[in-house]
PDB file of C-alpha atoms in Angstrom:
ATOM      1  CA  UNK A 134      75.238  58.987 -29.485  1.00  0.00           C
ATOM      2  CA  UNK A 135      70.979  57.846 -29.405  1.00  0.00           C
ATOM      3  CA  UNK A 136      70.294  58.801 -26.181  1.00  0.00           C
ATOM      4  CA  UNK A 137      66.770  60.464 -24.267  1.00  0.00           C
ATOM      5  CA  UNK A 138      67.605  61.800 -20.878  1.00  0.00           C
ATOM      6  CA  UNK A 139      66.034  62.614 -17.606  1.00  0.00           C
ATOM      7  CA  UNK A 140      66.168  65.773 -15.496  1.00  0.00           C
ATOM      8  CA  UNK A 141      65.602  64.898 -12.451  1.00  0.00           C
ATOM      9  CA  UNK A 142      66.626  61.250 -11.821  1.00  0.00           C
ATOM     10  CA  UNK A 143      65.457  62.704  -8.455  1.00  0.00           C
ATOM     11  CA  UNK A 144      62.695  64.196  -7.181  1.00  0.00           C
ATOM     12  CA  UNK A 145      61.655  64.754  -2.994  1.00  0.00           C
ATOM     13  CA  UNK A 146      58.275  67.409  -3.554  1.00  0.00           C
ATOM     14  CA  UNK A 147      55.094  68.080  -0.645  1.00  0.00           C
ATOM     15  CA  UNK A 148      52.064  67.535  -1.355  1.00  0.00           C
ATOM     16  CA  UNK A 149      50.744  70.543  -3.031  1.00  0.00           C
ATOM     17  CA  UNK A 150      53.677  71.906  -4.538  1.00  0.00           C
ATOM     18  CA  UNK A 151      54.360  71.927  -8.206  1.00  0.00           C
ATOM     19  CA  UNK A 152      56.531  69.008  -9.750  1.00  0.00           C
ATOM     20  CA  UNK A 153      58.846  70.009 -13.598  1.00  0.00           C
ATOM     21  CA  UNK A 154      60.146  66.728 -14.577  1.00  0.00           C
ATOM     22  CA  UNK A 155      62.373  67.554 -17.864  1.00  0.00           C
ATOM     23  CA  UNK A 156      63.165  64.482 -20.955  1.00  0.00           C
ATOM     24  CA  UNK A 157      65.363  65.734 -23.722  1.00  0.00           C
ATOM     25  CA  UNK A 158      66.301  63.242 -26.663  1.00  0.00           C
ATOM     26  CA  UNK A 159      68.734  63.585 -29.022  1.00  0.00           C
ATOM     27  CA  UNK A 160      67.483  61.692 -32.579  1.00  0.00           C
ATOM     28  CA  UNK A 161      64.706  63.962 -34.056  1.00  0.00           C
ATOM     29  CA  UNK A 162      62.102  61.359 -32.885  1.00  0.00           C
ATOM     30  CA  UNK A 163      59.346  63.603 -33.249  1.00  0.00           C
ATOM     31  CA  UNK A 164      57.188  61.226 -30.733  1.00  0.00           C
ATOM     32  CA  UNK A 165      57.800  61.231 -26.951  1.00  0.00           C
ATOM     33  CA  UNK A 166      56.096  59.608 -24.743  1.00  0.00           C
ATOM     34  CA  UNK A 167      55.687  59.540 -20.565  1.00  0.00           C
ATOM     35  CA  UNK A 168      54.869  56.731 -18.338  1.00  0.00           C
ATOM     36  CA  UNK A 169      54.300  56.185 -14.828  1.00  0.00           C
ATOM     37  CA  UNK A 170      55.349  52.544 -13.209  1.00  0.00           C
ATOM     38  CA  UNK A 171      54.169  51.961  -9.689  1.00  0.00           C
ATOM     39  CA  UNK A 172      54.924  48.730  -7.816  1.00  0.00           C
ATOM     40  CA  UNK A 173      53.100  45.498  -8.682  1.00  0.00           C
ATOM     41  CA  UNK A 174      51.867  47.358 -12.223  1.00  0.00           C
ATOM     42  CA  UNK A 175      53.226  47.838 -16.194  1.00  0.00           C
ATOM     43  CA  UNK A 176      53.968  51.319 -17.662  1.00  0.00           C
ATOM     44  CA  UNK A 177      50.878  53.538 -17.690  1.00  0.00           C
ATOM     45  CA  UNK A 178      51.271  56.023 -20.597  1.00  0.00           C
ATOM     46  CA  UNK A 179      50.041  59.600 -19.568  1.00  0.00           C
ATOM     47  CA  UNK A 180      50.586  61.778 -22.558  1.00  0.00           C
ATOM     48  CA  UNK A 181      52.003  61.004 -26.111  1.00  0.00           C
ATOM     49  CA  UNK A 182      53.298  64.124 -27.317  1.00  0.00           C
ATOM     50  CA  UNK A 183      53.257  63.832 -32.076  1.00  0.00           C
ATOM     51  CA  UNK A 184      55.726  66.877 -32.639  1.00  0.00           C
ATOM     52  CA  UNK A 185      55.286  70.394 -31.168  1.00  0.00           C
ATOM     53  CA  UNK A 186      52.244  71.641 -29.624  1.00  0.00           C
ATOM     54  CA  UNK A 187      51.006  68.229 -30.617  1.00  0.00           C
ATOM     55  CA  UNK A 188      50.054  66.494 -27.603  1.00  0.00           C
ATOM     56  CA  UNK A 189      47.457  63.734 -26.740  1.00  0.00           C
ATOM     57  CA  UNK A 190      46.146  62.042 -24.013  1.00  0.00           C
ATOM     58  CA  UNK A 191      46.973  58.325 -22.379  1.00  0.00           C
ATOM     59  CA  UNK A 192      45.254  56.278 -20.428  1.00  0.00           C
ATOM     60  CA  UNK A 193      45.699  58.767 -17.055  1.00  0.00           C
ATOM     61  CA  UNK A 194      45.991  61.906 -17.847  1.00  0.00           C
ATOM     62  CA  UNK A 195      44.611  62.765 -15.072  1.00  0.00           C
ATOM     63  CA  UNK A 196      46.209  65.467 -12.666  1.00  0.00           C
ATOM     64  CA  UNK A 197      49.276  65.787 -15.565  1.00  0.00           C
ATOM     65  CA  UNK A 198      49.835  68.022 -17.882  1.00  0.00           C
ATOM     66  CA  UNK A 199      52.622  68.851 -20.955  1.00  0.00           C
ATOM     67  CA  UNK A 200      53.911  70.656 -22.706  1.00  0.00           C
ATOM     68  CA  UNK A 201      56.495  70.193 -26.110  1.00  0.00           C
ATOM     69  CA  UNK A 202      57.990  73.638 -27.219  1.00  0.00           C
ATOM     70  CA  UNK A 203      61.097  72.270 -29.419  1.00  0.00           C
ATOM     71  CA  UNK A 204      61.472  68.048 -30.890  1.00  0.00           C
ATOM     72  CA  UNK A 205      64.066  67.408 -28.492  1.00  0.00           C
ATOM     73  CA  UNK A 206      61.828  68.419 -25.451  1.00  0.00           C
ATOM     74  CA  UNK A 207      59.060  67.204 -23.756  1.00  0.00           C
ATOM     75  CA  UNK A 208      58.284  68.327 -19.746  1.00  0.00           C
ATOM     76  CA  UNK A 209      56.037  66.840 -18.264  1.00  0.00           C
ATOM     77  CA  UNK A 210      54.479  69.309 -14.981  1.00  0.00           C
ATOM     78  CA  UNK A 211      52.735  68.546 -11.869  1.00  0.00           C
ATOM     79  CA  UNK A 212      50.416  71.035 -11.306  1.00  0.00           C
ATOM     80  CA  UNK A 213      50.148  70.798  -6.847  1.00  0.00           C
ATOM     81  CA  UNK A 214      51.415  67.473  -6.756  1.00  0.00           C
ATOM     82  CA  UNK A 215      49.304  64.848  -4.729  1.00  0.00           C
ATOM     83  CA  UNK A 216      50.958  62.139  -2.610  1.00  0.00           C
ATOM     84  CA  UNK A 217      49.449  59.321  -5.114  1.00  0.00           C
ATOM     85  CA  UNK A 218      51.873  61.052  -7.405  1.00  0.00           C
ATOM     86  CA  UNK A 219      54.469  59.405  -5.469  1.00  0.00           C
ATOM     87  CA  UNK A 220      56.007  56.981  -8.508  1.00  0.00           C
ATOM     88  CA  UNK A 221      58.379  56.342 -10.531  1.00  0.00           C
ATOM     89  CA  UNK A 222      58.522  58.579 -14.231  1.00  0.00           C
ATOM     90  CA  UNK A 223      59.538  57.190 -17.809  1.00  0.00           C
ATOM     91  CA  UNK A 224      60.550  59.512 -20.935  1.00  0.00           C
ATOM     92  CA  UNK A 225      61.009  57.827 -23.972  1.00  0.00           C
ATOM     93  CA  UNK A 226      60.441  58.555 -28.078  1.00  0.00           C
ATOM     94  CA  UNK A 227      60.669  57.120 -31.380  1.00  0.00           C
ATOM     95  CA  UNK A 228      60.392  57.690 -35.167  1.00  0.00           C
ATOM     96  CA  UNK A 229      57.163  58.263 -36.727  1.00  0.00           C
ATOM     97  CA  UNK A 230      57.775  56.209 -39.484  1.00  0.00           C
ATOM     98  CA  UNK A 231      59.648  53.207 -36.658  1.00  0.00           C
ATOM     99  CA  UNK A 232      56.754  53.539 -33.843  1.00  0.00           C
ATOM    100  CA  UNK A 233      56.773  50.947 -32.055  1.00  0.00           C
ATOM    101  CA  UNK A 234      60.080  50.916 -30.923  1.00  0.00           C
ATOM    102  CA  UNK A 235      60.731  53.041 -28.527  1.00  0.00           C
ATOM    103  CA  UNK A 236      63.597  54.688 -26.636  1.00  0.00           C
ATOM    104  CA  UNK A 237      63.374  54.990 -22.944  1.00  0.00           C
ATOM    105  CA  UNK A 238      65.182  57.578 -20.050  1.00  0.00           C
ATOM    106  CA  UNK A 239      67.173  55.944 -16.901  1.00  0.00           C
ATOM    107  CA  UNK A 240      63.207  57.300 -15.264  1.00  0.00           C
ATOM    108  CA  UNK A 241      63.110  60.196 -12.503  1.00  0.00           C
ATOM    109  CA  UNK A 242      62.115  58.865  -8.989  1.00  0.00           C
ATOM    110  CA  UNK A 243      59.346  61.259  -7.678  1.00  0.00           C
ATOM    111  CA  UNK A 244      57.880  60.760  -4.230  1.00  0.00           C
ATOM    112  CA  UNK A 245      55.293  63.318  -3.049  1.00  0.00           C
ATOM    113  CA  UNK A 246      55.138  63.743   0.473  1.00  0.00           C
TER     114      UNK A 246
ATOM    115  CA  UNK B 298      40.713  43.348 -18.721  1.00  0.00           C
ATOM    116  CA  UNK B 299      43.826  43.670 -18.760  1.00  0.00           C
ATOM    117  CA  UNK B 300      45.991  43.363 -22.282  1.00  0.00           C
ATOM    118  CA  UNK B 301      49.288  42.396 -21.337  1.00  0.00           C
ATOM    119  CA  UNK B 302      49.798  39.530 -18.940  1.00  0.00           C
ATOM    120  CA  UNK B 303      52.715  38.221 -17.237  1.00  0.00           C
ATOM    121  CA  UNK B 304      51.760  35.261 -14.749  1.00  0.00           C
ATOM    122  CA  UNK B 305      54.734  35.494 -13.018  1.00  0.00           C
ATOM    123  CA  UNK B 306      55.706  38.321 -10.848  1.00  0.00           C
ATOM    124  CA  UNK B 307      59.483  37.542  -9.764  1.00  0.00           C
ATOM    125  CA  UNK B 308      61.337  34.407 -10.355  1.00  0.00           C
ATOM    126  CA  UNK B 309      65.134  33.148  -9.606  1.00  0.00           C
ATOM    127  CA  UNK B 310      67.652  31.515 -11.726  1.00  0.00           C
ATOM    128  CA  UNK B 311      71.677  30.076 -10.332  1.00  0.00           C
ATOM    129  CA  UNK B 312      74.142  31.245 -13.024  1.00  0.00           C
ATOM    130  CA  UNK B 313      73.906  29.197 -16.453  1.00  0.00           C
ATOM    131  CA  UNK B 314      70.638  28.415 -16.406  1.00  0.00           C
ATOM    132  CA  UNK B 315      67.880  29.294 -18.987  1.00  0.00           C
ATOM    133  CA  UNK B 316      65.054  30.608 -18.591  1.00  0.00           C
ATOM    134  CA  UNK B 317      61.858  31.212 -20.030  1.00  0.00           C
ATOM    135  CA  UNK B 318      59.215  34.084 -19.474  1.00  0.00           C
ATOM    136  CA  UNK B 319      55.865  33.949 -20.671  1.00  0.00           C
ATOM    137  CA  UNK B 320      53.101  36.543 -21.601  1.00  0.00           C
ATOM    138  CA  UNK B 321      49.622  36.555 -22.932  1.00  0.00           C
ATOM    139  CA  UNK B 322      48.461  39.657 -24.249  1.00  0.00           C
ATOM    140  CA  UNK B 323      44.868  40.388 -25.957  1.00  0.00           C
ATOM    141  CA  UNK B 324      44.236  42.015 -29.494  1.00  0.00           C
ATOM    142  CA  UNK B 325      42.213  41.997 -32.436  1.00  0.00           C
ATOM    143  CA  UNK B 326      44.584  44.044 -34.369  1.00  0.00           C
ATOM    144  CA  UNK B 327      45.661  41.531 -37.222  1.00  0.00           C
ATOM    145  CA  UNK B 328      49.520  43.653 -37.537  1.00  0.00           C
ATOM    146  CA  UNK B 329      50.480  44.334 -33.788  1.00  0.00           C
ATOM    147  CA  UNK B 330      54.177  43.635 -32.144  1.00  0.00           C
ATOM    148  CA  UNK B 331      55.493  42.570 -29.125  1.00  0.00           C
ATOM    149  CA  UNK B 332      58.657  44.176 -27.684  1.00  0.00           C
ATOM    150  CA  UNK B 333      60.345  42.553 -24.274  1.00  0.00           C
ATOM    151  CA  UNK B 334      62.759  44.953 -22.160  1.00  0.00           C
ATOM    152  CA  UNK B 335      64.480  45.017 -18.683  1.00  0.00           C
ATOM    153  CA  UNK B 336      64.665  47.497 -16.454  1.00  0.00           C
ATOM    154  CA  UNK B 337      67.524  48.015 -14.879  1.00  0.00           C
ATOM    155  CA  UNK B 338      68.905  48.382 -11.257  1.00  0.00           C
ATOM    156  CA  UNK B 339      70.316  52.458 -12.817  1.00  0.00           C
ATOM    157  CA  UNK B 340      66.205  52.895 -14.068  1.00  0.00           C
ATOM    158  CA  UNK B 341      67.364  52.470 -17.804  1.00  0.00           C
ATOM    159  CA  UNK B 342      64.591  50.562 -19.904  1.00  0.00           C
ATOM    160  CA  UNK B 343      66.839  48.507 -21.638  1.00  0.00           C
ATOM    161  CA  UNK B 344      64.883  47.595 -25.553  1.00  0.00           C
ATOM    162  CA  UNK B 345      65.476  43.704 -25.892  1.00  0.00           C
ATOM    163  CA  UNK B 346      63.878  41.599 -28.727  1.00  0.00           C
ATOM    164  CA  UNK B 347      60.741  42.389 -30.423  1.00  0.00           C
ATOM    165  CA  UNK B 348      58.131  40.170 -32.648  1.00  0.00           C
ATOM    166  CA  UNK B 349      55.977  40.759 -35.347  1.00  0.00           C
ATOM    167  CA  UNK B 350      52.752  39.377 -35.659  1.00  0.00           C
ATOM    168  CA  UNK B 351      53.191  38.952 -39.588  1.00  0.00           C
ATOM    169  CA  UNK B 352      56.784  37.525 -38.996  1.00  0.00           C
ATOM    170  CA  UNK B 353      57.684  33.237 -38.590  1.00  0.00           C
ATOM    171  CA  UNK B 354      60.771  33.620 -38.215  1.00  0.00           C
ATOM    172  CA  UNK B 355      61.952  32.576 -34.384  1.00  0.00           C
ATOM    173  CA  UNK B 356      63.372  36.341 -33.192  1.00  0.00           C
ATOM    174  CA  UNK B 357      67.041  35.934 -32.022  1.00  0.00           C
ATOM    175  CA  UNK B 358      69.382  38.282 -29.945  1.00  0.00           C
ATOM    176  CA  UNK B 359      72.314  37.193 -28.535  1.00  0.00           C
ATOM    177  CA  UNK B 360      71.085  34.815 -25.447  1.00  0.00           C
ATOM    178  CA  UNK B 361      67.599  36.037 -25.616  1.00  0.00           C
ATOM    179  CA  UNK B 362      64.894  34.420 -28.114  1.00  0.00           C
ATOM    180  CA  UNK B 363      61.880  34.388 -28.080  1.00  0.00           C
ATOM    181  CA  UNK B 364      58.759  31.681 -28.864  1.00  0.00           C
ATOM    182  CA  UNK B 365      55.917  33.139 -30.376  1.00  0.00           C
ATOM    183  CA  UNK B 366      52.448  31.120 -30.529  1.00  0.00           C
ATOM    184  CA  UNK B 367      50.284  34.046 -32.029  1.00  0.00           C
ATOM    185  CA  UNK B 368      46.836  31.408 -32.719  1.00  0.00           C
ATOM    186  CA  UNK B 369      47.969  31.533 -28.374  1.00  0.00           C
ATOM    187  CA  UNK B 370      48.607  34.463 -28.121  1.00  0.00           C
ATOM    188  CA  UNK B 371      51.266  34.180 -26.444  1.00  0.00           C
ATOM    189  CA  UNK B 372      54.924  34.790 -26.009  1.00  0.00           C
ATOM    190  CA  UNK B 373      58.000  33.608 -24.143  1.00  0.00           C
ATOM    191  CA  UNK B 374      61.542  34.979 -23.829  1.00  0.00           C
ATOM    192  CA  UNK B 375      64.433  32.512 -23.599  1.00  0.00           C
ATOM    193  CA  UNK B 376      67.439  34.149 -21.365  1.00  0.00           C
ATOM    194  CA  UNK B 377      70.189  31.549 -22.423  1.00  0.00           C
ATOM    195  CA  UNK B 378      73.086  30.947 -19.831  1.00  0.00           C
ATOM    196  CA  UNK B 379      71.723  32.693 -17.211  1.00  0.00           C
ATOM    197  CA  UNK B 380      74.667  35.557 -15.685  1.00  0.00           C
ATOM    198  CA  UNK B 381      74.298  37.973 -12.249  1.00  0.00           C
ATOM    199  CA  UNK B 382      74.192  40.633 -14.882  1.00  0.00           C
ATOM    200  CA  UNK B 383      70.562  39.271 -16.304  1.00  0.00           C
ATOM    201  CA  UNK B 384      68.756  40.107 -12.719  1.00  0.00           C
ATOM    202  CA  UNK B 385      66.585  43.050 -13.429  1.00  0.00           C
ATOM    203  CA  UNK B 386      62.668  43.599 -14.047  1.00  0.00           C
ATOM    204  CA  UNK B 387      61.132  41.899 -17.435  1.00  0.00           C
ATOM    205  CA  UNK B 388      58.392  44.271 -19.192  1.00  0.00           C
ATOM    206  CA  UNK B 389      56.591  42.476 -22.169  1.00  0.00           C
ATOM    207  CA  UNK B 390      54.746  45.240 -23.564  1.00  0.00           C
ATOM    208  CA  UNK B 391      52.287  45.062 -26.927  1.00  0.00           C
ATOM    209  CA  UNK B 392      52.478  47.955 -29.611  1.00  0.00           C
ATOM    210  CA  UNK B 393      48.825  48.028 -31.208  1.00  0.00           C
ATOM    211  CA  UNK B 394      46.958  51.532 -33.748  1.00  0.00           C
ATOM    212  CA  UNK B 395      44.863  52.931 -31.138  1.00  0.00           C
ATOM    213  CA  UNK B 396      41.640  52.945 -31.966  1.00  0.00           C
ATOM    214  CA  UNK B 397      40.401  55.069 -34.797  1.00  0.00           C
ATOM    215  CA  UNK B 398      43.754  56.492 -34.721  1.00  0.00           C
ATOM    216  CA  UNK B 399      46.942  56.441 -37.498  1.00  0.00           C
ATOM    217  CA  UNK B 400      49.502  55.781 -34.211  1.00  0.00           C
ATOM    218  CA  UNK B 401      50.407  52.961 -32.593  1.00  0.00           C
ATOM    219  CA  UNK B 402      49.979  53.264 -28.355  1.00  0.00           C
ATOM    220  CA  UNK B 403      52.623  50.380 -25.879  1.00  0.00           C
ATOM    221  CA  UNK B 404      50.548  48.806 -23.674  1.00  0.00           C
ATOM    222  CA  UNK B 405      52.967  47.121 -21.032  1.00  0.00           C
ATOM    223  CA  UNK B 406      52.793  43.881 -18.774  1.00  0.00           C
ATOM    224  CA  UNK B 407      53.017  44.110 -14.985  1.00  0.00           C
ATOM    225  CA  UNK B 408      57.003  42.290 -15.315  1.00  0.00           C
ATOM    226  CA  UNK B 409      58.726  39.959 -13.430  1.00  0.00           C
ATOM    227  CA  UNK B 410      61.089  40.741 -11.262  1.00  0.00           C
ATOM    228  CA  UNK B 411      64.890  38.221 -12.331  1.00  0.00           C
ATOM    229  CA  UNK B 412      67.130  37.128 -10.172  1.00  0.00           C
ATOM    230  CA  UNK B 413      70.736  34.855 -10.476  1.00  0.00           C
ATOM    231  CA  UNK B 414      72.239  34.087  -7.984  1.00  0.00           C
ATOM    232  CA  UNK B 415      76.505  33.512  -8.835  1.00  0.00           C
TER     233      UNK B 415
END
């Protein structure tokens, strides 16, 4: 059963706190992504990871960092969260040979107060 | 400039009707792919259908089909026989090779919220 799992599904943090969003996939996909979705906007790409320790900035990387120590896990870290980072965050994965078909997780709704 | 444009932010239909969601895009690539995704109320983003730029086939998947007008850089999603469960937010997305890279980038439109009434 191909799956992308995000934890937690909902998270409330205070401004200045650190945030860790976890993503796992069981498809051995090389490529993984973090997007954020805001009302009135499409999904915006934060970071791409092409494999373990091979990460690249997306369109809006400022304020975020990522970690990929195992192929099946991709973490998004917010050091000192800001209120404008309140959003829904989506993780996705794809096969290197079929990069244009993404499998998405269910999303994490983060509120930074 | 926006690369993927979905003009309608909301749409409303009755059960059993047919709906067309429009999407236009900008790209200088010869080979690219276009996708439609549905964002469920549960939070999941579900892949619906894909159109490759080099294909002239009219893509279809169950009640979903697309109208691809390459010269106009337009792709429409058609959902037939609408059901209340079709309610959700629909995203159009463009995949193209990132400049100077051998990997692709997926750019999403802003989405269209659909409400299907029983």
